[in-house]
Amino acid sequence: MPGRLYIVATPLGNLQDVSERAKTTLARAEKILCEDTRVTAHLLHAFDIHVPMVSYHQHSSMLREKEIVDWLRDGQTLALVTDAGTPGISDPGGKLIHTILQVVGSDVEIIPIPGPCAAITALSVSGFPTDHFLFLGFPPQKNGRKKYFEQIRVHSETVVCYESTHRVVKTLEQLKEILGDRSIMVARELTKMYETLYRGTAAHILEQLKHTSNKGEFVIVIGPS
Ligand code: SAM
C-alpha cells in the first residue's frame, strides 16, 4: 500500500481555529513532521495527541529527506505541519513535497487538510479586490530587494507579502518610497491577543506602528493602483 502524507493546516495563533479533521489526522498519523517540535508539542498537548514528532525545517539535511521518503515507501502515514498556517505556503513544506514527488512520484498520496493561511486571512479583511492578486511571500533580505519592490510598484492589482517583526519597518519605509499614496493594510498578529489591522498609506501606518508596536508577525496587503 502506498504511503500517505497529510499536509495539515494548523492555527495562526488561536487554537480554536484547528479543524476536527486536522485533529483526527494528526492523532492517526504514525509520525508528525514539524518545523519546530517545541511549537507543535504545544499544539499536540492542547489536544491530547500522542504521536512521535520528527523535525523537518528549512535547514534539514538530505539524510532527513531520505528517511521521510523511505517511511513513505514503506507505506507509512505521515502528517506534515509547520509552525502556523498551511504547510507549503512560503515555508519548508513546499520543498519537501517537491522532493517527494520527484523521488517517489505518484506512489505516495499527498492529501491536503485545509485550514488557516495568513495571506488569505489578511486578504479576507483587506477590503481590496481579491479576484486577482499577486502573492510575493517574504521580501528578500539582501539581494533582489530592488527587483521585488519594483514588481510591486508596477503591479496594478492587489499584492500580498509576508514580513517579520525584524524587518517590517524597513519594508514599510521602502513601500512608502515607491507607493506614495497607494492604500495598504497591515495585519499584525492575526487571531492572537494583539491582533491589529492598520489601514492607510505606508507613511500613515509607519506612524501608527511607532505609537503601538512592531512586535509580532505581519502580512502586508497592498491595494490596487
Ligand atoms: N505557511 C504559513 C501560512 O499559511 O500562512 C506562512 C509561513 S511563513 C514562514 C510565516 C509568515 O506568515 C510570518 O512571518 C508572517 O508574515 C505570516 N504569519 C504567520 N502567522 C501570522 C499571524 N498570526 N499574523 C500575521 N501574519 C502571520
CSV table of N, CA and C in Angstrom, one decimal, residues 125-225:
chain,number,residue,atom,x,y,z
A,125,VAL,N,-10.0,40.4,5.0
A,125,VAL,CA,-10.4,41.6,5.8
A,125,VAL,C,-9.9,42.9,5.1
A,126,SER,N,-9.2,42.7,4.0
A,126,SER,CA,-8.5,43.9,3.5
A,126,SER,C,-9.5,44.9,2.8
A,127,GLY,N,-10.5,44.4,2.3
A,127,GLY,CA,-11.4,45.3,1.5
A,127,GLY,C,-10.9,45.6,0.1
A,128,PHE,N,-9.8,45.0,-0.3
A,128,PHE,CA,-9.2,45.2,-1.6
A,128,PHE,C,-9.8,44.1,-2.5
A,129,PRO,N,-9.8,44.4,-3.9
A,129,PRO,CA,-10.3,43.4,-4.8
A,129,PRO,C,-9.4,42.1,-4.6
A,130,THR,N,-10.1,40.9,-4.6
A,130,THR,CA,-9.3,39.7,-4.5
A,130,THR,C,-9.6,38.7,-5.6
A,131,ASP,N,-10.3,39.2,-6.7
A,131,ASP,CA,-10.5,38.3,-7.8
A,131,ASP,C,-9.1,37.9,-8.4
A,132,HIS,N,-8.2,38.9,-8.4
A,132,HIS,CA,-6.9,38.6,-8.9
A,132,HIS,C,-6.0,39.3,-7.8
A,133,PHE,N,-5.0,38.5,-7.4
A,133,PHE,CA,-3.9,39.1,-6.5
A,133,PHE,C,-2.6,38.5,-6.8
A,134,LEU,N,-1.6,39.2,-6.4
A,134,LEU,CA,-0.2,38.6,-6.6
A,134,LEU,C,0.4,38.4,-5.2
A,135,PHE,N,0.7,37.1,-4.9
A,135,PHE,CA,1.3,36.8,-3.6
A,135,PHE,C,2.8,36.7,-3.8
A,136,LEU,N,3.6,37.5,-3.1
A,136,LEU,CA,5.0,37.5,-3.3
A,136,LEU,C,5.8,36.9,-2.1
A,137,GLY,N,5.2,36.4,-1.1
A,137,GLY,CA,5.9,35.9,0.1
A,137,GLY,C,6.8,36.9,0.7
A,138,PHE,N,7.9,36.5,1.3
A,138,PHE,CA,8.8,37.4,2.0
A,138,PHE,C,9.7,38.2,1.0
A,139,PRO,N,9.9,39.5,1.3
A,139,PRO,CA,10.9,40.3,0.5
A,139,PRO,C,12.2,39.6,0.8
A,140,PRO,N,13.1,39.6,-0.2
A,140,PRO,CA,14.5,39.0,0.0
A,140,PRO,C,15.1,39.9,1.1
A,141,GLN,N,16.0,39.2,1.9
A,141,GLN,CA,16.6,40.0,3.0
A,141,GLN,C,17.8,40.9,2.4
A,142,LYS,N,18.5,40.4,1.4
A,142,LYS,CA,19.6,41.2,0.9
A,142,LYS,C,19.4,41.4,-0.6
A,143,ASN,N,20.0,40.5,-1.4
A,143,ASN,CA,20.0,40.6,-2.9
A,143,ASN,C,18.6,40.4,-3.4
A,144,GLY,N,18.2,41.2,-4.4
A,144,GLY,CA,16.9,41.1,-5.0
A,144,GLY,C,15.8,41.9,-4.5
A,145,ARG,N,16.1,42.7,-3.4
A,145,ARG,CA,15.1,43.6,-2.8
A,145,ARG,C,14.5,44.6,-3.9
A,146,LYS,N,15.5,45.2,-4.6
A,146,LYS,CA,15.1,46.2,-5.6
A,146,LYS,C,14.1,45.7,-6.6
A,147,LYS,N,14.4,44.5,-7.1
A,147,LYS,CA,13.5,43.8,-8.1
A,147,LYS,C,12.2,43.5,-7.5
A,148,TYR,N,12.2,43.0,-6.2
A,148,TYR,CA,11.0,42.7,-5.5
A,148,TYR,C,10.0,43.9,-5.4
A,149,PHE,N,10.6,45.0,-5.0
A,149,PHE,CA,9.7,46.2,-4.8
A,149,PHE,C,9.3,46.8,-6.1
A,150,GLU,N,10.1,46.6,-7.1
A,150,GLU,CA,9.8,47.1,-8.5
A,150,GLU,C,8.5,46.3,-9.0
A,151,GLN,N,8.5,45.0,-8.7
A,151,GLN,CA,7.4,44.2,-9.1
A,151,GLN,C,6.1,44.7,-8.5
A,152,ILE,N,6.2,45.1,-7.2
A,152,ILE,CA,5.0,45.6,-6.5
A,152,ILE,C,4.6,46.9,-7.2
A,153,ARG,N,5.6,47.8,-7.4
A,153,ARG,CA,5.3,49.1,-8.0
A,153,ARG,C,4.5,49.0,-9.3
A,154,VAL,N,4.9,48.1,-10.1
A,154,VAL,CA,4.3,48.1,-11.5
A,154,VAL,C,3.1,47.2,-11.5
A,155,HIS,N,2.8,46.5,-10.5
A,155,HIS,CA,1.6,45.6,-10.5
A,155,HIS,C,0.4,46.4,-10.1
A,156,SER,N,-0.6,46.5,-10.9
A,156,SER,CA,-1.7,47.4,-10.7
A,156,SER,C,-2.8,46.8,-9.8
A,157,GLU,N,-2.7,45.5,-9.5
A,157,GLU,CA,-3.7,44.8,-8.7
A,157,GLU,C,-3.2,44.6,-7.3
A,158,THR,N,-4.1,43.9,-6.5
A,158,THR,CA,-3.7,43.7,-5.0
A,158,THR,C,-2.5,42.8,-4.9
A,159,VAL,N,-1.6,43.1,-4.0
A,159,VAL,CA,-0.4,42.4,-3.8
A,159,VAL,C,-0.3,42.0,-2.3
A,160,VAL,N,0.1,40.8,-2.0
A,160,VAL,CA,0.2,40.3,-0.6
A,160,VAL,C,1.7,39.9,-0.3
A,161,CYS,N,2.2,40.3,0.8
A,161,CYS,CA,3.6,40.0,1.2
A,161,CYS,C,3.6,39.5,2.7
A,162,TYR,N,4.6,38.7,3.0
A,162,TYR,CA,4.8,38.4,4.4
A,162,TYR,C,6.0,39.2,4.9
A,163,GLU,N,6.0,39.5,6.2
A,163,GLU,CA,7.1,40.1,6.8
A,163,GLU,C,7.2,39.8,8.3
A,164,SER,N,8.5,39.8,8.8
A,164,SER,CA,8.7,39.5,10.2
A,164,SER,C,8.9,40.8,11.0
A,165,THR,N,8.8,40.6,12.3
A,165,THR,CA,9.0,41.8,13.2
A,165,THR,C,10.3,42.6,13.0
A,166,HIS,N,11.3,41.8,12.6
A,166,HIS,CA,12.7,42.5,12.5
A,166,HIS,C,12.7,43.4,11.3
A,167,ARG,N,12.0,43.1,10.2
A,167,ARG,CA,12.1,43.9,9.0
A,167,ARG,C,10.9,44.7,8.6
A,168,VAL,N,9.8,44.7,9.4
A,168,VAL,CA,8.6,45.3,8.9
A,168,VAL,C,8.7,46.8,8.7
A,169,VAL,N,9.5,47.4,9.6
A,169,VAL,CA,9.6,48.9,9.5
A,169,VAL,C,10.4,49.2,8.2
A,170,LYS,N,11.5,48.5,8.0
A,170,LYS,CA,12.4,48.7,6.9
A,170,LYS,C,11.6,48.5,5.6
A,171,THR,N,10.7,47.4,5.5
A,171,THR,CA,9.9,47.2,4.3
A,171,THR,C,8.9,48.2,4.1
A,172,LEU,N,8.2,48.7,5.2
A,172,LEU,CA,7.2,49.8,5.0
A,172,LEU,C,7.9,51.1,4.6
A,173,GLU,N,9.1,51.3,5.0
A,173,GLU,CA,9.8,52.5,4.6
A,173,GLU,C,10.1,52.4,3.1
A,174,GLN,N,10.4,51.3,2.6
A,174,GLN,CA,10.7,51.1,1.1
A,174,GLN,C,9.3,51.2,0.4
A,175,LEU,N,8.3,50.7,1.0
A,175,LEU,CA,7.0,50.8,0.3
A,175,LEU,C,6.5,52.3,0.3
A,176,LYS,N,6.8,53.0,1.3
A,176,LYS,CA,6.5,54.4,1.3
A,176,LYS,C,7.2,55.2,0.2
A,177,GLU,N,8.4,54.8,-0.1
A,177,GLU,CA,9.2,55.5,-1.2
A,177,GLU,C,8.5,55.2,-2.5
A,178,ILE,N,8.1,53.9,-2.8
A,178,ILE,CA,7.7,53.6,-4.1
A,178,ILE,C,6.2,53.7,-4.3
A,179,LEU,N,5.4,53.7,-3.2
A,179,LEU,CA,3.9,53.6,-3.4
A,179,LEU,C,3.2,54.9,-3.3
A,180,GLY,N,3.9,55.9,-2.6
A,180,GLY,CA,3.2,57.2,-2.4
A,180,GLY,C,1.9,57.0,-1.6
A,181,ASP,N,0.8,57.4,-2.3
A,181,ASP,CA,-0.5,57.4,-1.6
A,181,ASP,C,-1.3,56.1,-1.8
A,182,ARG,N,-0.7,55.1,-2.4
A,182,ARG,CA,-1.4,53.9,-2.6
A,182,ARG,C,-1.9,53.3,-1.2
A,183,SER,N,-3.1,52.8,-1.1
A,183,SER,CA,-3.6,52.3,0.1
A,183,SER,C,-3.0,50.9,0.4
A,184,ILE,N,-2.7,50.7,1.7
A,184,ILE,CA,-2.3,49.4,2.1
A,184,ILE,C,-3.0,49.0,3.4
A,185,MET,N,-2.9,47.7,3.7
A,185,MET,CA,-3.4,47.2,5.0
A,185,MET,C,-2.3,46.3,5.6
A,186,VAL,N,-2.0,46.5,6.9
A,186,VAL,CA,-1.0,45.7,7.5
A,186,VAL,C,-1.8,44.9,8.6
A,187,ALA,N,-1.7,43.6,8.6
A,187,ALA,CA,-2.3,42.7,9.6
A,187,ALA,C,-1.3,42.2,10.5
A,188,ARG,N,-1.4,42.6,11.8
A,188,ARG,CA,-0.4,42.1,12.8
A,188,ARG,C,-1.0,41.1,13.7
A,189,GLU,N,-0.3,40.0,14.0
A,189,GLU,CA,-0.7,39.0,15.0
A,189,GLU,C,-2.1,38.5,14.8
A,190,LEU,N,-2.4,38.1,13.6
A,190,LEU,CA,-3.8,37.6,13.2
A,190,LEU,C,-4.2,36.5,14.2
A,191,THR,N,-5.4,36.6,14.7
A,191,THR,CA,-6.1,35.6,15.5
A,191,THR,C,-5.5,35.6,17.0
A,192,LYS,N,-4.5,36.4,17.2
A,192,LYS,CA,-3.9,36.4,18.6
A,192,LYS,C,-4.4,37.6,19.4
A,193,MET,N,-3.9,37.6,20.6
A,193,MET,CA,-4.4,38.6,21.6
A,193,MET,C,-4.2,40.1,21.1
A,194,TYR,N,-3.0,40.3,20.4
A,194,TYR,CA,-2.7,41.7,20.0
A,194,TYR,C,-3.0,41.9,18.5
A,195,GLU,N,-4.0,41.1,18.0
A,195,GLU,CA,-4.3,41.3,16.6
A,195,GLU,C,-4.7,42.7,16.3
A,196,THR,N,-4.0,43.3,15.3
A,196,THR,CA,-4.3,44.7,14.9
A,196,THR,C,-4.3,44.8,13.4
A,197,LEU,N,-5.3,45.6,12.8
A,197,LEU,CA,-5.3,45.8,11.4
A,197,LEU,C,-5.0,47.3,11.2
A,198,TYR,N,-4.0,47.7,10.5
A,198,TYR,CA,-3.6,49.1,10.2
A,198,TYR,C,-4.0,49.3,8.8
A,199,ARG,N,-4.7,50.5,8.5
A,199,ARG,CA,-5.1,50.8,7.2
A,199,ARG,C,-4.6,52.2,6.8
A,200,GLY,N,-4.2,52.4,5.6
A,200,GLY,CA,-3.8,53.8,5.2
A,200,GLY,C,-2.7,53.7,4.2
A,201,THR,N,-1.9,54.8,4.1
A,201,THR,CA,-0.7,54.8,3.3
A,201,THR,C,0.4,54.2,4.1
A,202,ALA,N,1.5,53.8,3.4
A,202,ALA,CA,2.6,53.3,4.2
A,202,ALA,C,3.1,54.3,5.2
A,203,ALA,N,3.1,55.6,4.9
A,203,ALA,CA,3.6,56.6,5.8
A,203,ALA,C,2.7,56.6,7.0
A,204,HIS,N,1.4,56.6,6.8
A,204,HIS,CA,0.5,56.6,7.9
A,204,HIS,C,0.6,55.4,8.8
A,205,ILE,N,0.8,54.2,8.2
A,205,ILE,CA,0.9,53.0,9.0
A,205,ILE,C,2.2,53.0,9.8
A,206,LEU,N,3.3,53.5,9.2
A,206,LEU,CA,4.6,53.6,10.0
A,206,LEU,C,4.4,54.4,11.2
A,207,GLU,N,3.6,55.5,11.1
A,207,GLU,CA,3.3,56.4,12.3
A,207,GLU,C,2.5,55.6,13.3
A,208,GLN,N,1.5,54.9,12.8
A,208,GLN,CA,0.7,54.1,13.8
A,208,GLN,C,1.5,53.0,14.5
A,209,LEU,N,2.4,52.4,13.7
A,209,LEU,CA,3.3,51.3,14.4
A,209,LEU,C,4.2,51.9,15.5
A,210,LYS,N,4.7,53.2,15.2
A,210,LYS,CA,5.5,53.8,16.2
A,210,LYS,C,4.8,54.0,17.5
A,211,HIS,N,3.5,54.3,17.4
A,211,HIS,CA,2.7,54.6,18.6
A,211,HIS,C,2.1,53.3,19.2
A,212,THR,N,2.2,52.2,18.5
A,212,THR,CA,1.7,50.9,19.1
A,212,THR,C,2.8,50.0,19.3
A,213,SER,N,3.1,49.1,18.3
A,213,SER,CA,4.2,48.2,18.5
A,213,SER,C,4.5,47.5,17.1
A,214,ASN,N,5.7,47.2,16.9
A,214,ASN,CA,6.0,46.5,15.6
A,214,ASN,C,6.4,45.1,16.0
A,215,LYS,N,6.0,44.6,17.1
A,215,LYS,CA,6.3,43.2,17.5
A,215,LYS,C,5.2,42.3,16.9
A,216,GLY,N,5.7,41.1,16.6
A,216,GLY,CA,4.8,40.1,16.1
A,216,GLY,C,5.0,39.7,14.7
A,217,GLU,N,4.0,39.1,14.1
A,217,GLU,CA,4.1,38.6,12.7
A,217,GLU,C,3.1,39.5,11.8
A,218,PHE,N,3.5,39.7,10.6
A,218,PHE,CA,2.8,40.6,9.8
A,218,PHE,C,2.5,40.1,8.4
A,219,VAL,N,1.3,40.5,7.9
A,219,VAL,CA,1.0,40.4,6.5
A,219,VAL,C,0.8,41.8,5.9
A,220,ILE,N,1.4,42.1,4.8
A,220,ILE,CA,1.2,43.4,4.2
A,220,ILE,C,0.3,43.2,2.9
A,221,VAL,N,-0.8,43.9,2.9
A,221,VAL,CA,-1.7,43.8,1.7
A,221,VAL,C,-1.7,45.2,1.0
A,222,ILE,N,-1.3,45.2,-0.3
A,222,ILE,CA,-1.2,46.5,-1.0
A,222,ILE,C,-2.4,46.5,-1.9
A,223,GLY,N,-3.1,47.6,-1.8
A,223,GLY,CA,-4.3,47.7,-2.7
A,223,GLY,C,-3.9,48.1,-4.1
A,224,PRO,N,-4.9,48.0,-5.0
A,224,PRO,CA,-4.6,48.3,-6.4
A,224,PRO,C,-4.2,49.7,-6.7
A,225,SER,N,-3.5,50.0,-7.7
A,225,SER,CA,-3.1,51.4,-8.0
A,225,SER,C,-4.2,52.0,-8.8
